[in-house]
PDB file of C-alpha atoms in Angstrom:
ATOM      1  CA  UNK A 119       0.000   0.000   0.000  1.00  0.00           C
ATOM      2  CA  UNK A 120       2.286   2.720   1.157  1.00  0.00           C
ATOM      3  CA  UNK A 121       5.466   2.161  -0.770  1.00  0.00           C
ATOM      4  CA  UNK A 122       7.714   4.689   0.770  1.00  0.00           C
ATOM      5  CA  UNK A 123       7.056   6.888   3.820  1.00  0.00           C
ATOM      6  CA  UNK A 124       9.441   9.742   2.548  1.00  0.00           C
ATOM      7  CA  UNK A 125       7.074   9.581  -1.005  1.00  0.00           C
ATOM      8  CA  UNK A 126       4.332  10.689   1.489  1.00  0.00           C
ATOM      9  CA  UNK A 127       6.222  13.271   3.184  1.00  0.00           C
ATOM     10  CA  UNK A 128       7.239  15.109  -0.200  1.00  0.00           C
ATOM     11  CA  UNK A 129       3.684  14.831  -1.679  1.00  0.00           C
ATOM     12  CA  UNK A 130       2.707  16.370   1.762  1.00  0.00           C
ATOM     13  CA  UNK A 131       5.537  18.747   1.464  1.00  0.00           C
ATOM     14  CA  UNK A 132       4.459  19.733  -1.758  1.00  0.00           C
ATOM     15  CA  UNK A 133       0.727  20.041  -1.054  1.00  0.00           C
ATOM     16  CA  UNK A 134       1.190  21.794   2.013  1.00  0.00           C
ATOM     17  CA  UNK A 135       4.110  24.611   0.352  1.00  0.00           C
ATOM     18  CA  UNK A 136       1.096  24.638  -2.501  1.00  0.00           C
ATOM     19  CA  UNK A 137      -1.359  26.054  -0.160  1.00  0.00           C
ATOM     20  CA  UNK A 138       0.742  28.618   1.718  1.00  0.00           C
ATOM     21  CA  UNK A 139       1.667  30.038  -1.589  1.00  0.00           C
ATOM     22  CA  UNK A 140      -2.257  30.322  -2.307  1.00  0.00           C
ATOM     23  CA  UNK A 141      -3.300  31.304   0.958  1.00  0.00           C
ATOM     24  CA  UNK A 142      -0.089  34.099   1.629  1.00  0.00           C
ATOM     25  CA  UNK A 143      -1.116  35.087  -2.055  1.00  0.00           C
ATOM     26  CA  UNK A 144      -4.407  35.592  -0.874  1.00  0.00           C
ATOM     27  CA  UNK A 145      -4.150  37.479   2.474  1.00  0.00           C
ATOM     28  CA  UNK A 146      -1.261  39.307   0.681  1.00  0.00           C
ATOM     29  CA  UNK A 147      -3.136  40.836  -1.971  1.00  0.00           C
ATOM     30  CA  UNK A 148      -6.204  41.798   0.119  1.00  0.00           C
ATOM     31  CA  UNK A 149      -3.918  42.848   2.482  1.00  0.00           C
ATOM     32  CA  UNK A 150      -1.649  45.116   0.692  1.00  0.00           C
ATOM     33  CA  UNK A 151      -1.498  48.980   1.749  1.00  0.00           C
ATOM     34  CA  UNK A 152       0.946  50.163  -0.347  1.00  0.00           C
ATOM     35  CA  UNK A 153      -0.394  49.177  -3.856  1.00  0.00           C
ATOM     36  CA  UNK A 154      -3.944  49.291  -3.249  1.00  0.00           C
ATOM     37  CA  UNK A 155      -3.829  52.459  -1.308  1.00  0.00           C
ATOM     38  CA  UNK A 156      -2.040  53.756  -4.036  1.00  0.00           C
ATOM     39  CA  UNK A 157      -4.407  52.513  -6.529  1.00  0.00           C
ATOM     40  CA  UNK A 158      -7.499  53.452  -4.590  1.00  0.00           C
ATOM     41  CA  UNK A 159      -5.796  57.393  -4.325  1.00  0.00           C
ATOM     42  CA  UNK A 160      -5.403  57.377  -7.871  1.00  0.00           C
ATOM     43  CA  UNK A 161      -8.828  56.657  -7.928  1.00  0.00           C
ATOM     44  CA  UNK A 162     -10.286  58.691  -5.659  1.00  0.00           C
ATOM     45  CA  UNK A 163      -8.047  61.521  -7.233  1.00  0.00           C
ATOM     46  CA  UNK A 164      -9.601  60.278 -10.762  1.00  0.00           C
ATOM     47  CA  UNK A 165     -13.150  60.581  -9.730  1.00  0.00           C
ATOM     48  CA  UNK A 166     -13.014  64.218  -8.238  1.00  0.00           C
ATOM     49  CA  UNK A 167     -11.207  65.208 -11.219  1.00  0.00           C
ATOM     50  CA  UNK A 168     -14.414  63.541 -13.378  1.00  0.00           C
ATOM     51  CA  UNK A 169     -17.201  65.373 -11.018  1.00  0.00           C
ATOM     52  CA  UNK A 170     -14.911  68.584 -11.348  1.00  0.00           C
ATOM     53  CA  UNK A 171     -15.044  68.086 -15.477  1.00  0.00           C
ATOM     54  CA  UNK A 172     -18.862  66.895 -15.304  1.00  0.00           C
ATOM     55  CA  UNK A 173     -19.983  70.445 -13.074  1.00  0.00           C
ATOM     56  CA  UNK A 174     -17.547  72.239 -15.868  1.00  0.00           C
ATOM     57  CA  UNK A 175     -19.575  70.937 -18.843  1.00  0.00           C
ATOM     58  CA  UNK A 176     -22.990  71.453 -16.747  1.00  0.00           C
ATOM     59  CA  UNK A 177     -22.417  74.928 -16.844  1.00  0.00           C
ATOM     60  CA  UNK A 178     -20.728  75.187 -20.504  1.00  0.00           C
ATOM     61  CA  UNK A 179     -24.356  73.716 -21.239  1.00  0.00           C
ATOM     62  CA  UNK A 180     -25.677  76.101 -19.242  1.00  0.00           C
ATOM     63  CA  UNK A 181     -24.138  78.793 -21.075  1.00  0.00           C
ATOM     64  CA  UNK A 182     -24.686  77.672 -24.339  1.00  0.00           C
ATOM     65  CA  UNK A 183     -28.606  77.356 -23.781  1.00  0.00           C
ATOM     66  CA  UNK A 184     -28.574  81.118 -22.909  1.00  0.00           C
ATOM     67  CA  UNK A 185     -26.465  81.854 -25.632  1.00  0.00           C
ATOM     68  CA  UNK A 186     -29.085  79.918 -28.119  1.00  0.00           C
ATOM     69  CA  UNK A 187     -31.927  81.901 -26.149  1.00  0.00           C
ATOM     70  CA  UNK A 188     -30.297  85.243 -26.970  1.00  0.00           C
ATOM     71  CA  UNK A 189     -29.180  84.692 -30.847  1.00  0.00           C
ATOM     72  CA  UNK A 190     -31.740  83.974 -33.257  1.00  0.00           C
ATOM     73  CA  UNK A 191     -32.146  80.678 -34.912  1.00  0.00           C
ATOM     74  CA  UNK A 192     -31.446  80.115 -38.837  1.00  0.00           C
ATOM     75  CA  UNK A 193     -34.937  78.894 -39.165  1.00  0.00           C
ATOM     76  CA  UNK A 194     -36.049  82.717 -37.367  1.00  0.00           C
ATOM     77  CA  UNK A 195     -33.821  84.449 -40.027  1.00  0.00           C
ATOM     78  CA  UNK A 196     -35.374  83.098 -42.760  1.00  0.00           C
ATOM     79  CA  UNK A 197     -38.383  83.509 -41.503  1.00  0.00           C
ATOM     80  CA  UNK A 198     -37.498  87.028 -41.234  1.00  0.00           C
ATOM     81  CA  UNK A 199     -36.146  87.589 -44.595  1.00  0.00           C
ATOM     82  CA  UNK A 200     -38.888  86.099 -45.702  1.00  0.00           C
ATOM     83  CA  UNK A 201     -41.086  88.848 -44.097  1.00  0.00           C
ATOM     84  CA  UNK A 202     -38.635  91.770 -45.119  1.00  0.00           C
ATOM     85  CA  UNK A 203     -38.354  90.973 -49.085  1.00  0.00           C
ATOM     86  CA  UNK A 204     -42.735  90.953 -48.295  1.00  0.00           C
ATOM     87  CA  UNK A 205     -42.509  94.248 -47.139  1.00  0.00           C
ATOM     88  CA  UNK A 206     -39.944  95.198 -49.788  1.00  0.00           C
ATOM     89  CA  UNK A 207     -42.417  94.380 -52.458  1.00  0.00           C
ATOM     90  CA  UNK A 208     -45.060  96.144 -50.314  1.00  0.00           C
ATOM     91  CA  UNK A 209     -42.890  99.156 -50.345  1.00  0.00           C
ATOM     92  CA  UNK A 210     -41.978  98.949 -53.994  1.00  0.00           C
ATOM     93  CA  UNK A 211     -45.968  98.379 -55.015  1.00  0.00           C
ATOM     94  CA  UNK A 212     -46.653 101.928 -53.019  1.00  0.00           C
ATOM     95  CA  UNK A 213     -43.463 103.678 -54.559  1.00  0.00           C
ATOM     96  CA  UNK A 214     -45.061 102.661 -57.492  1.00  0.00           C
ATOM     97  CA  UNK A 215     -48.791 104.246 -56.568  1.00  0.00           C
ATOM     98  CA  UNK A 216     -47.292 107.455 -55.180  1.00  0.00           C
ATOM     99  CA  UNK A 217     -45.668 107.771 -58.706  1.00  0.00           C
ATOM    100  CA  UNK A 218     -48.973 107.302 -60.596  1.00  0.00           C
ATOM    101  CA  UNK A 219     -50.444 109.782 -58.012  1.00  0.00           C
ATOM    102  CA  UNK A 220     -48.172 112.252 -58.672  1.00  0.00           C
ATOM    103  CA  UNK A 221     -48.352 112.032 -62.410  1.00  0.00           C
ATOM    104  CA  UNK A 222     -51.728 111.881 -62.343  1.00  0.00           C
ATOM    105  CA  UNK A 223     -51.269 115.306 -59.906  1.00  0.00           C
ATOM    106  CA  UNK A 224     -49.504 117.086 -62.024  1.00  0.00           C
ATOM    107  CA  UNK A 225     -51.936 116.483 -64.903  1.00  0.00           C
ATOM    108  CA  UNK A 226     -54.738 117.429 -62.892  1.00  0.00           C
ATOM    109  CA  UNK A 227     -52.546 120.557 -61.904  1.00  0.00           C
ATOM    110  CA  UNK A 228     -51.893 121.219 -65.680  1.00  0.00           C
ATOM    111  CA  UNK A 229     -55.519 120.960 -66.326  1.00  0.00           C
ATOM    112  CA  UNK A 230     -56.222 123.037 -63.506  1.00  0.00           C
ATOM    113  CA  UNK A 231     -54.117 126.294 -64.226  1.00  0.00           C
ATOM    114  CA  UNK A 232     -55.774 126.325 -68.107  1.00  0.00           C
ATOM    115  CA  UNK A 233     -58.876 126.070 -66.575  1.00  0.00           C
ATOM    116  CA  UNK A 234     -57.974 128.831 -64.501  1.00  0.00           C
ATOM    117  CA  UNK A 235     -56.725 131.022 -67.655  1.00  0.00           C
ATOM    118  CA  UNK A 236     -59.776 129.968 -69.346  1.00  0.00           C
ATOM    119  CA  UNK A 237     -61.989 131.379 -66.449  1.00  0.00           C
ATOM    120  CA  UNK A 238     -59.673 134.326 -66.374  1.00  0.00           C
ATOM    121  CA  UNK A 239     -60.602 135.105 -70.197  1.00  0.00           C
ATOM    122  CA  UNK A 240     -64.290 134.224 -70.034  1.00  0.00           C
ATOM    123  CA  UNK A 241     -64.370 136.902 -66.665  1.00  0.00           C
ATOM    124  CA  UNK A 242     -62.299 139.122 -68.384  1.00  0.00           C
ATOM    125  CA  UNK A 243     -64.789 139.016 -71.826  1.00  0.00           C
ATOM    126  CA  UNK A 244     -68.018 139.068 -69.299  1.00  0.00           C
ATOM    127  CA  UNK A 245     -66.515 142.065 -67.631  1.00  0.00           C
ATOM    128  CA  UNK A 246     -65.925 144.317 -70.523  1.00  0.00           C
ATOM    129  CA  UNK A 247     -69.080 143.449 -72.110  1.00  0.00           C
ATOM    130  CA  UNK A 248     -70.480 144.155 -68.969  1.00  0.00           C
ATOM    131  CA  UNK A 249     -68.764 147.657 -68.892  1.00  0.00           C
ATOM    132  CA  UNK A 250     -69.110 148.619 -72.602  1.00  0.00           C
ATOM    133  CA  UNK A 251     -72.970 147.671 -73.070  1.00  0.00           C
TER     134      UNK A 251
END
């Protein structure tokens, strides 16, 4: 059954060096200060430096949404040019009427001063007729 006692012992040797490795391994690596305290500073140092860059682009969208509250809109500008080039041809129809009006004016003015010379020569005829008869 048991060939050699010494067999035994190294197998146990073996077995039993086997789990002090794994189990100094284990506590060691929970256990370590140095590296994971390091680590978890890095860490720690890594996630204030993330909340300090999140509250820096919470207000940079902040600001932008003011800034895209105070500046028109490319859809508002052409919706604005739209409305000028209306009232541009608006403008241009009346230029247009106040010219007719004035032409029309001016021949009404025209026709006004011959009446006027005509009236002049008819009072002037009635007058003298009236005087010499």
């Amino acid at each position: 059954m048991i060939s050699n006692p010494i067999e035994i012992l190294i197998i146990l040797f073996i077995l039993g060096s086997i789990s002090v490795v794994i189990w100094l391994g284990w506590k060691g690596g929970a256990a370590n200060p140095v590296s994971t305290g390091n680590l978890d500073e890095r860490l720690q140092s890594f996630d204030t430096e993330l909340s300090g860059m999140r509250s820096q682009v919470d207000q940079i969208e902040d600001r932008v949404e003011k800034i895209e509250g105070h500046y028109a809109k490319a859809t508002d500008i052409e919706r604005l040019e739209k409305q000028l080039r209306a009232h541009g041809r608006k403008m241009d129809k009346m230029a247009e009427d106040i010219a007719t009006i004035r032409e029309e004016a001016a021949e009404r003015g025209a026709l006004a001063k011959a009446t006027t010379k005509q009236l002049d020569l008819i009072y002037k005829t009635i007058v003298e007729k009236g005087m010499n008869a």
